PDB file of C-alpha atoms in Angstrom:
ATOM      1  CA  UNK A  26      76.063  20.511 -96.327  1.00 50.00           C
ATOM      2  CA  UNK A  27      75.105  17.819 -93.656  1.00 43.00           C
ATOM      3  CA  UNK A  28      77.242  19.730 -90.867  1.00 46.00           C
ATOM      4  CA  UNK A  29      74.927  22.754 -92.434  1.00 42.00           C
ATOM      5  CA  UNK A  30      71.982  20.388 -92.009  1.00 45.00           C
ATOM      6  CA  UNK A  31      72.766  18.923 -88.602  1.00 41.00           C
ATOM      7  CA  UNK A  32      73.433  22.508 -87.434  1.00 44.00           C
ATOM      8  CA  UNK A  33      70.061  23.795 -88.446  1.00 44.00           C
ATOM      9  CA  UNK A  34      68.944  21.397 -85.890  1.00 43.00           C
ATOM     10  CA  UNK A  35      69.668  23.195 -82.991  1.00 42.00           C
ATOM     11  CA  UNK A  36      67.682  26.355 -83.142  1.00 43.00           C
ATOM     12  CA  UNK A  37      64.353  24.250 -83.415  1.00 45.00           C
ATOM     13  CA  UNK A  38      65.496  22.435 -80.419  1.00 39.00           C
ATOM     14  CA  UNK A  39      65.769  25.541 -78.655  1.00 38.00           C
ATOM     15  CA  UNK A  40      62.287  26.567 -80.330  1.00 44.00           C
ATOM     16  CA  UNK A  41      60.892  23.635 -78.833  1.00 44.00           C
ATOM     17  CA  UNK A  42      62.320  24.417 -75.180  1.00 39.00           C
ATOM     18  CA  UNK A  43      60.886  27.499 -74.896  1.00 40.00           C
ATOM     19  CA  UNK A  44      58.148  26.898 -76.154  1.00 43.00           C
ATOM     20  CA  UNK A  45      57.459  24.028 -73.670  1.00 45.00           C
ATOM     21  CA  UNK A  46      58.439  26.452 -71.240  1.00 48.00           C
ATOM     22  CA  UNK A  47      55.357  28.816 -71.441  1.00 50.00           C
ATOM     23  CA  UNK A  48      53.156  29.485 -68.960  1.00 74.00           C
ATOM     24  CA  UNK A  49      49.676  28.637 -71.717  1.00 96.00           C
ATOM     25  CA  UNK A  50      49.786  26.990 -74.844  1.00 98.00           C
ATOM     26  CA  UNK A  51      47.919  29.370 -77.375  1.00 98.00           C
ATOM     27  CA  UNK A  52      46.253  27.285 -80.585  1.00 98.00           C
ATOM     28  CA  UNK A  53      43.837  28.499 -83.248  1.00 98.00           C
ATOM     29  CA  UNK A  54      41.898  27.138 -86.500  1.00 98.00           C
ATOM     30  CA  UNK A  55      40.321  28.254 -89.436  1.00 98.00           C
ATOM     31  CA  UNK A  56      37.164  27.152 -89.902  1.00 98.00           C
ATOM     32  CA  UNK A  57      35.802  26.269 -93.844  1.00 98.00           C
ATOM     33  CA  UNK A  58      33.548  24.080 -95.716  1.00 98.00           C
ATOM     34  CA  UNK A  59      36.599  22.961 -97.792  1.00 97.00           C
ATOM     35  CA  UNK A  60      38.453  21.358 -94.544  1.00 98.00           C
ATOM     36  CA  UNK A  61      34.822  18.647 -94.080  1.00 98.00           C
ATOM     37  CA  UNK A  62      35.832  15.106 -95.165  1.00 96.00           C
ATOM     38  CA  UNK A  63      34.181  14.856 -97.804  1.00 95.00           C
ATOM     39  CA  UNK A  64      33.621  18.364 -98.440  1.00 96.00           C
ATOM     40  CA  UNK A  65      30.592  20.115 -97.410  1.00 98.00           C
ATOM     41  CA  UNK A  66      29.337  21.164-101.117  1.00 97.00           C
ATOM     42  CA  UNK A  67      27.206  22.264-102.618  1.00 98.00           C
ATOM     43  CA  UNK A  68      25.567  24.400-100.013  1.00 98.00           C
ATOM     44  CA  UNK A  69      21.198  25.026-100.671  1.00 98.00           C
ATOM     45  CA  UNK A  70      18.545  25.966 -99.157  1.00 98.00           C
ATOM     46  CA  UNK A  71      15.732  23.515 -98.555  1.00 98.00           C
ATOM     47  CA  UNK A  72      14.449  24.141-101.910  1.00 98.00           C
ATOM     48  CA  UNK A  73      17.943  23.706-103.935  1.00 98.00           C
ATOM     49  CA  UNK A  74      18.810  27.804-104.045  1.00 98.00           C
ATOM     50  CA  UNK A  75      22.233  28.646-103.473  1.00 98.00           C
ATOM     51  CA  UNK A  76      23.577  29.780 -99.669  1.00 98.00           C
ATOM     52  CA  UNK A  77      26.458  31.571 -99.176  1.00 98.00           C
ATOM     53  CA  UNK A  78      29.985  29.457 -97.786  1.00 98.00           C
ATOM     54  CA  UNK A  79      29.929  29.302 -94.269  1.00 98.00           C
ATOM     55  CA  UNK A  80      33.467  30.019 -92.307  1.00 98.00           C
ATOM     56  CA  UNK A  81      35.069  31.365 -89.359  1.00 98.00           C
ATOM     57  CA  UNK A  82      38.209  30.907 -86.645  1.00 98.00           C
ATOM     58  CA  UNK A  83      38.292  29.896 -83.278  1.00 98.00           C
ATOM     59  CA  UNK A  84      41.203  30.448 -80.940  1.00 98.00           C
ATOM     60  CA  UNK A  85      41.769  28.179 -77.863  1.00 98.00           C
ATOM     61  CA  UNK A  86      43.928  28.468 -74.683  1.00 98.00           C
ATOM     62  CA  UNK A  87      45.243  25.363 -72.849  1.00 98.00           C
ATOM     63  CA  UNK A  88      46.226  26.024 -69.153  1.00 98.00           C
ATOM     64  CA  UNK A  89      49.751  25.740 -67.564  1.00 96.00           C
ATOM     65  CA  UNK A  90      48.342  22.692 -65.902  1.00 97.00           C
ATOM     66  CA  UNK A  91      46.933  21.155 -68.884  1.00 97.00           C
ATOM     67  CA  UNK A  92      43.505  21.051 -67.194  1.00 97.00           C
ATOM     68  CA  UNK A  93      41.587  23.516 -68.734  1.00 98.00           C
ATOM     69  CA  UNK A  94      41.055  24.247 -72.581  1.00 98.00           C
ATOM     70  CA  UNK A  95      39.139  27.576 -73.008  1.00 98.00           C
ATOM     71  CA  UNK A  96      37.940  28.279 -76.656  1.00 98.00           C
ATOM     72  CA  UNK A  97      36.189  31.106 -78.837  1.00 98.00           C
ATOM     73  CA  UNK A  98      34.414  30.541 -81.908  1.00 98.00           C
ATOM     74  CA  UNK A  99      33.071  33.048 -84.804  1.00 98.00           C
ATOM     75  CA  UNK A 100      31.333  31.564 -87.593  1.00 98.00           C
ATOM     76  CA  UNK A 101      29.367  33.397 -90.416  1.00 98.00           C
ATOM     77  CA  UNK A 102      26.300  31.957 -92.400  1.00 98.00           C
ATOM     78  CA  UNK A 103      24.819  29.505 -89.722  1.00 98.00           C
ATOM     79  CA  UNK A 104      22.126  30.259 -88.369  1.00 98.00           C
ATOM     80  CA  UNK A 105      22.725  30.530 -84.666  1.00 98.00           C
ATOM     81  CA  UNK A 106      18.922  30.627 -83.703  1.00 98.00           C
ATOM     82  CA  UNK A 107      16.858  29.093 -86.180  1.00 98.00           C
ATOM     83  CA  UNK A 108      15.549  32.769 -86.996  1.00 98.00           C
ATOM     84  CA  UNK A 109      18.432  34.475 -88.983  1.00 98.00           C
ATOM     85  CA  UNK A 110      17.202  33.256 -91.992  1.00 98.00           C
ATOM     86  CA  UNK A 111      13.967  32.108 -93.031  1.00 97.00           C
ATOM     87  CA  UNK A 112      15.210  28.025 -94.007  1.00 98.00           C
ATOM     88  CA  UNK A 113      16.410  25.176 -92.092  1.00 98.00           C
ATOM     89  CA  UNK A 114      19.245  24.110 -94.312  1.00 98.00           C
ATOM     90  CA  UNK A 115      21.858  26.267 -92.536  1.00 98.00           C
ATOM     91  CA  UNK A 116      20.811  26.073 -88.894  1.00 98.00           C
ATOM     92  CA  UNK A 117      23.298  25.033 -86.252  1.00 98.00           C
ATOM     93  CA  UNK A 118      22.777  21.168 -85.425  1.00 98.00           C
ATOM     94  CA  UNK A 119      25.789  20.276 -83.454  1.00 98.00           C
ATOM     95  CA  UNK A 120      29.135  21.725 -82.496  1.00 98.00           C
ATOM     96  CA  UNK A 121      32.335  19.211 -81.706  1.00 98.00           C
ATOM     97  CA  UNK A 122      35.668  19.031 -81.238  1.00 98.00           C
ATOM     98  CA  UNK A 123      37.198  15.833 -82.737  1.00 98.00           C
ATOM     99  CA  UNK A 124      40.246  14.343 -81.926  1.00 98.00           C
ATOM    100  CA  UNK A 125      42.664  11.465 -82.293  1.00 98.00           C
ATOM    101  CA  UNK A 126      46.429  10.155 -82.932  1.00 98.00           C
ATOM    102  CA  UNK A 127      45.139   9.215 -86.887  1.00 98.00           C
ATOM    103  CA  UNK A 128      43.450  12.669 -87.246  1.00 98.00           C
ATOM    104  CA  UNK A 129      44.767  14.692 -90.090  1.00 96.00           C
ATOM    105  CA  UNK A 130      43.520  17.875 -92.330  1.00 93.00           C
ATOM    106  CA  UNK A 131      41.689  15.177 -94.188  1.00 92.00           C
ATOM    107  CA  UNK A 132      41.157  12.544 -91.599  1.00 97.00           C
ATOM    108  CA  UNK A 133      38.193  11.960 -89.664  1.00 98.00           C
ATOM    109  CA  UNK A 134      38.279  11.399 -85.906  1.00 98.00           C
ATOM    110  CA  UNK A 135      35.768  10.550 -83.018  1.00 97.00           C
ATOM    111  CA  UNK A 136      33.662  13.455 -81.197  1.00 98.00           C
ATOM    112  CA  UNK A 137      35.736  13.834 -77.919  1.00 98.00           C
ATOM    113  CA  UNK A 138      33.975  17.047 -76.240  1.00 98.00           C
ATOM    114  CA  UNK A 139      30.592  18.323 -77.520  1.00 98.00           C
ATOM    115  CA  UNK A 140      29.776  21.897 -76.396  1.00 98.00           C
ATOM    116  CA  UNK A 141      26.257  22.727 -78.585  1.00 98.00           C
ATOM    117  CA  UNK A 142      23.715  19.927 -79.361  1.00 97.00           C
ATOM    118  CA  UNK A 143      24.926  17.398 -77.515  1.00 95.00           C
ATOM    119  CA  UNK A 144      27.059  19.007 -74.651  1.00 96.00           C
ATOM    120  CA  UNK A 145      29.719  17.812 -72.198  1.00 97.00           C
ATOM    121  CA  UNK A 146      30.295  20.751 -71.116  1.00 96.00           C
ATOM    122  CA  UNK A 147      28.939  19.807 -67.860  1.00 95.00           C
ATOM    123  CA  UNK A 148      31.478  20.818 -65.058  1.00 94.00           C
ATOM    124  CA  UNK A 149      30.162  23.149 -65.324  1.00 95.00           C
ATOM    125  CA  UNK A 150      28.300  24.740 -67.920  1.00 95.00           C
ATOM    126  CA  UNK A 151      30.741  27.258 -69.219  1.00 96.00           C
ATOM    127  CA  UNK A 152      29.081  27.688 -72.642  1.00 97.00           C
ATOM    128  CA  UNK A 153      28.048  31.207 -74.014  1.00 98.00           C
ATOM    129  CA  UNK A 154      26.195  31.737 -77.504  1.00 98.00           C
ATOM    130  CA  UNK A 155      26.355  35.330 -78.749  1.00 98.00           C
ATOM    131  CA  UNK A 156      24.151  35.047 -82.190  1.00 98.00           C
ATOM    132  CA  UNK A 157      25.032  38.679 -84.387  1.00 98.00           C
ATOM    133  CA  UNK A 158      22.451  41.248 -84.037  1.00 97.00           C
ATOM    134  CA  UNK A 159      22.319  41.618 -87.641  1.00 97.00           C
ATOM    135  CA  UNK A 160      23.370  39.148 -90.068  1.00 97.00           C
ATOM    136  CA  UNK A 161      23.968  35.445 -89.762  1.00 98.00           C
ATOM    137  CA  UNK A 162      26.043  33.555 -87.537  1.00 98.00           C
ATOM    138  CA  UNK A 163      27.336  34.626 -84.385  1.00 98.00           C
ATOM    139  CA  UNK A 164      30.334  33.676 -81.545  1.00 98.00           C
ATOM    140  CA  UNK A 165      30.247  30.497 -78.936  1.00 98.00           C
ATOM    141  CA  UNK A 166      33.175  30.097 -76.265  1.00 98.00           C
ATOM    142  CA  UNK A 167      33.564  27.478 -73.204  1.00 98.00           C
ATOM    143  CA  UNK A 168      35.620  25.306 -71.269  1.00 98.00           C
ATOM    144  CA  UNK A 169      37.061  22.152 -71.490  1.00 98.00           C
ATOM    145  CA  UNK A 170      37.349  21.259 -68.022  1.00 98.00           C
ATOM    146  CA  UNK A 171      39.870  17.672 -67.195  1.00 97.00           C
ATOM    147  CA  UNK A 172      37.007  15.590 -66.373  1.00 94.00           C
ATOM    148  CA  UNK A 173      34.885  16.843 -68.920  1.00 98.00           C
ATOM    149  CA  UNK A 174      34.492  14.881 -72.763  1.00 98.00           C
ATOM    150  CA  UNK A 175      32.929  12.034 -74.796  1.00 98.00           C
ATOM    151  CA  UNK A 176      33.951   8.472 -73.107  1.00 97.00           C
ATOM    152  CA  UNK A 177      37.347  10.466 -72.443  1.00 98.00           C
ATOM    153  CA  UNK A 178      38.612  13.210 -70.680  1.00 98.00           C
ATOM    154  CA  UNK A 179      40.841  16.402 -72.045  1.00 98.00           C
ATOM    155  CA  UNK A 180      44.027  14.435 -70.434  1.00 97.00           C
ATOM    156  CA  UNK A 181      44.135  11.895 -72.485  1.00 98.00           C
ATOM    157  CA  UNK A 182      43.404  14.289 -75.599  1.00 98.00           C
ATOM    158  CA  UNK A 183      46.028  16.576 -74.555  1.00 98.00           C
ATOM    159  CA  UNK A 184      48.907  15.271 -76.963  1.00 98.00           C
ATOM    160  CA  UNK A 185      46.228  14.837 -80.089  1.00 98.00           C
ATOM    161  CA  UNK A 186      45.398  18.624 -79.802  1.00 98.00           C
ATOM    162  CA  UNK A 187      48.655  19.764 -79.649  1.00 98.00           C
ATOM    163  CA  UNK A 188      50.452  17.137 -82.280  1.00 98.00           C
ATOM    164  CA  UNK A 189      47.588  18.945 -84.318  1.00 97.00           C
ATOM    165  CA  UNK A 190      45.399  15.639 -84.774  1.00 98.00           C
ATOM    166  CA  UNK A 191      42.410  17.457 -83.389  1.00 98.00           C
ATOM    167  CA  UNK A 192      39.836  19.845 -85.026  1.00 98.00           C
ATOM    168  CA  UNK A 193      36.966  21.992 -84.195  1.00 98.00           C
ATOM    169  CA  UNK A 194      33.813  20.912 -86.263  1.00 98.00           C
ATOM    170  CA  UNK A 195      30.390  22.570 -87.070  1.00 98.00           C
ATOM    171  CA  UNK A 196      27.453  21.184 -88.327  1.00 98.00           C
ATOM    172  CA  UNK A 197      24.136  21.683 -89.775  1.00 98.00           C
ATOM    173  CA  UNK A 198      20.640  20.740 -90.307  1.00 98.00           C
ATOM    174  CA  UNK A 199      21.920  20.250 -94.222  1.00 98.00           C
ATOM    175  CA  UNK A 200      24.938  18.782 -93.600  1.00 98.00           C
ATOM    176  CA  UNK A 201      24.982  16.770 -89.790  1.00 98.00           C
ATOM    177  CA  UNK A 202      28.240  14.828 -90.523  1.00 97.00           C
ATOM    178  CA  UNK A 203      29.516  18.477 -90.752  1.00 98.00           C
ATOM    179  CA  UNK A 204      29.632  21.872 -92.410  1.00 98.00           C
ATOM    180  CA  UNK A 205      32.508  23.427 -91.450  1.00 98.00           C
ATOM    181  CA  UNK A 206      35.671  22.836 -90.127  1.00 98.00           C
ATOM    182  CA  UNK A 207      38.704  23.711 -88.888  1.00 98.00           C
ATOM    183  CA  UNK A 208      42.522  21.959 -87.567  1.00 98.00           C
ATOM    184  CA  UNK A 209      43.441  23.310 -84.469  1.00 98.00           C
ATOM    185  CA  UNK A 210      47.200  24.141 -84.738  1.00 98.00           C
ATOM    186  CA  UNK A 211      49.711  25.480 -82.194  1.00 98.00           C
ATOM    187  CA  UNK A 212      50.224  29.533 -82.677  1.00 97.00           C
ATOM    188  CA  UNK A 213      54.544  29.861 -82.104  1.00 93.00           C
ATOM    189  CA  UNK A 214      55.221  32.408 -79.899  1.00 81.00           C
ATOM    190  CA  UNK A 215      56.910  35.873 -80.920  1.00 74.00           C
ATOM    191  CA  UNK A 216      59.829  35.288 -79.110  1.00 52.00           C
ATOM    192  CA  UNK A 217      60.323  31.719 -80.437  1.00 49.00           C
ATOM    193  CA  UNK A 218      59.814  32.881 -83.723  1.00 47.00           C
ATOM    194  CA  UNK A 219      62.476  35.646 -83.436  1.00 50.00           C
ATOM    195  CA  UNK A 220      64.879  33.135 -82.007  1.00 50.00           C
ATOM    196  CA  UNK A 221      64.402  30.850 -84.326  1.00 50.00           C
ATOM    197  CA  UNK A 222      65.086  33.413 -87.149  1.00 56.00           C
ATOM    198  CA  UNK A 223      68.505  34.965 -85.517  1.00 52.00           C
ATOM    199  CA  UNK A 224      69.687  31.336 -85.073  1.00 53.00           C
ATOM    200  CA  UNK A 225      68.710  30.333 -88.488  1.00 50.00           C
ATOM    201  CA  UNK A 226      70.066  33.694 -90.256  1.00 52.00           C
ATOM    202  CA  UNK A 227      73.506  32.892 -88.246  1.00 57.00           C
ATOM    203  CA  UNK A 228      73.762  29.699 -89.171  1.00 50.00           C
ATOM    204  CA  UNK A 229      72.991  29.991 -92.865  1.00 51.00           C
ATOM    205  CA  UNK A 230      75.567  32.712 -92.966  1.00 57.00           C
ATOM    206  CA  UNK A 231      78.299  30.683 -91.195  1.00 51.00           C
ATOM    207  CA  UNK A 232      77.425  27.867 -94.224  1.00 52.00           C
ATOM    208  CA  UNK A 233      77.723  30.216 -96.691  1.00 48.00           C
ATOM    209  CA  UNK A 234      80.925  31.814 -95.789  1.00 54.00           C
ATOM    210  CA  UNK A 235      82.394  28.324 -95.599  1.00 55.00           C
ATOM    211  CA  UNK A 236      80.997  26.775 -98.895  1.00 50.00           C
ATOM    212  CA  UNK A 237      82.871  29.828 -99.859  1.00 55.00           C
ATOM    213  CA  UNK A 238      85.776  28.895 -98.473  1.00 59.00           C
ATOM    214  CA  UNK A 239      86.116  25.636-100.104  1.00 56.00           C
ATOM    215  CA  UNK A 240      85.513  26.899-103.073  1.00 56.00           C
TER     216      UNK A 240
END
């Protein structure tokens, strides 16, 4: 069983290879009011009536060169505008990404790039806001450039965001510590997935055949 264990090792080291290998890192998050510390809950208008949970998912890109972090957000029941619905309670306040080496799915963590509100997304402006045409909500994407960020740059956040201690975070005129929320994890690639999975099935099957054995 250990040489089974040790064994198992070596397909995630290859995982890990190829994966470094790549020419972008892809990374994506699901965006809740579950995932706020403390939770964002219970959601009302201005005059205590129930709103609807607010969600989405972003997906980010990080460059070969680790200098550029492109994102795209979708999120449903904000109010992009200040016009989709007729309250405050909901309307988008602030839009972050947070980051550091103590961040978990339940662990707080400093602003390090703003990119609505309060925006470093300054060199240059890359930010687009597409509120829906009908409904509420709507999709905001930009840049991360290297020099770009809040008393830090996207160098020195690099390892945070992809050791998943980083997360995307939306907030509101209700709630302005934040509404919704999502960890940004890696997304494994296809073909590191599908090696992973031959190596493992091999290996597990060698294992078997000698537990066998010995018995």
């Amino acid at each position: 069983m250990v040489r089974l264990r040790t064994a198992l090792l070596a397909p995630m080291i290859v995982l890990a290879a190829v994966g470094t290998g790549h020419a972008s890192v892809l990374l994506s998050a699901t965006i809740t009011n579950s995932q706020e510390n403390p939770p964002a809950s219970p959601l009302t208008t201005t005059t205590g009536a129930s709103r609807p949970a607010s969600f989405g998912t972003a997906t980010f890109t990080l460059n070969d060169a680790a200098t550029a972090l492109t994102f795209s957000a979708t999120l449903f029941n904000i109010d992009f505008t200040g016009s989709q619905t007729a309250d405050v309670n909901d309307n988008l306040a602030l839009g972050h990404i947070h980051a550091a080496p103590t961040v978990t799915p339940a662990t707080n963590g400093s602003v390090v790039w703003g990119f609505f509100g309060v925006s470093n997304d300054t060199m240059p402006n890359d930010v687009v806001i597409s509120p829906f045409a009908t409904g509420v909500g709507g999709t905001i994407s930009g840049k991360w450039d290297a020099a770009e960020g809040n008393n830090t740059t996207l160098g020195a956040q690099v390892a945070n965001i992809l050791g998943g201690h980083a997360y995307i975070n939306f907030h509101t005129v209700q709630f302005p510590g934040g509404e919704a929320r999502g960890n940004i994890s890696v997304v494994p690639e296809p073909a590191s997935l599908a090696l992973l999975g031959v190596g493992l099935a091999g290996l597990l099957g060698t294992g078997l055949r000698r537990s066998r054995r010995a018995a």
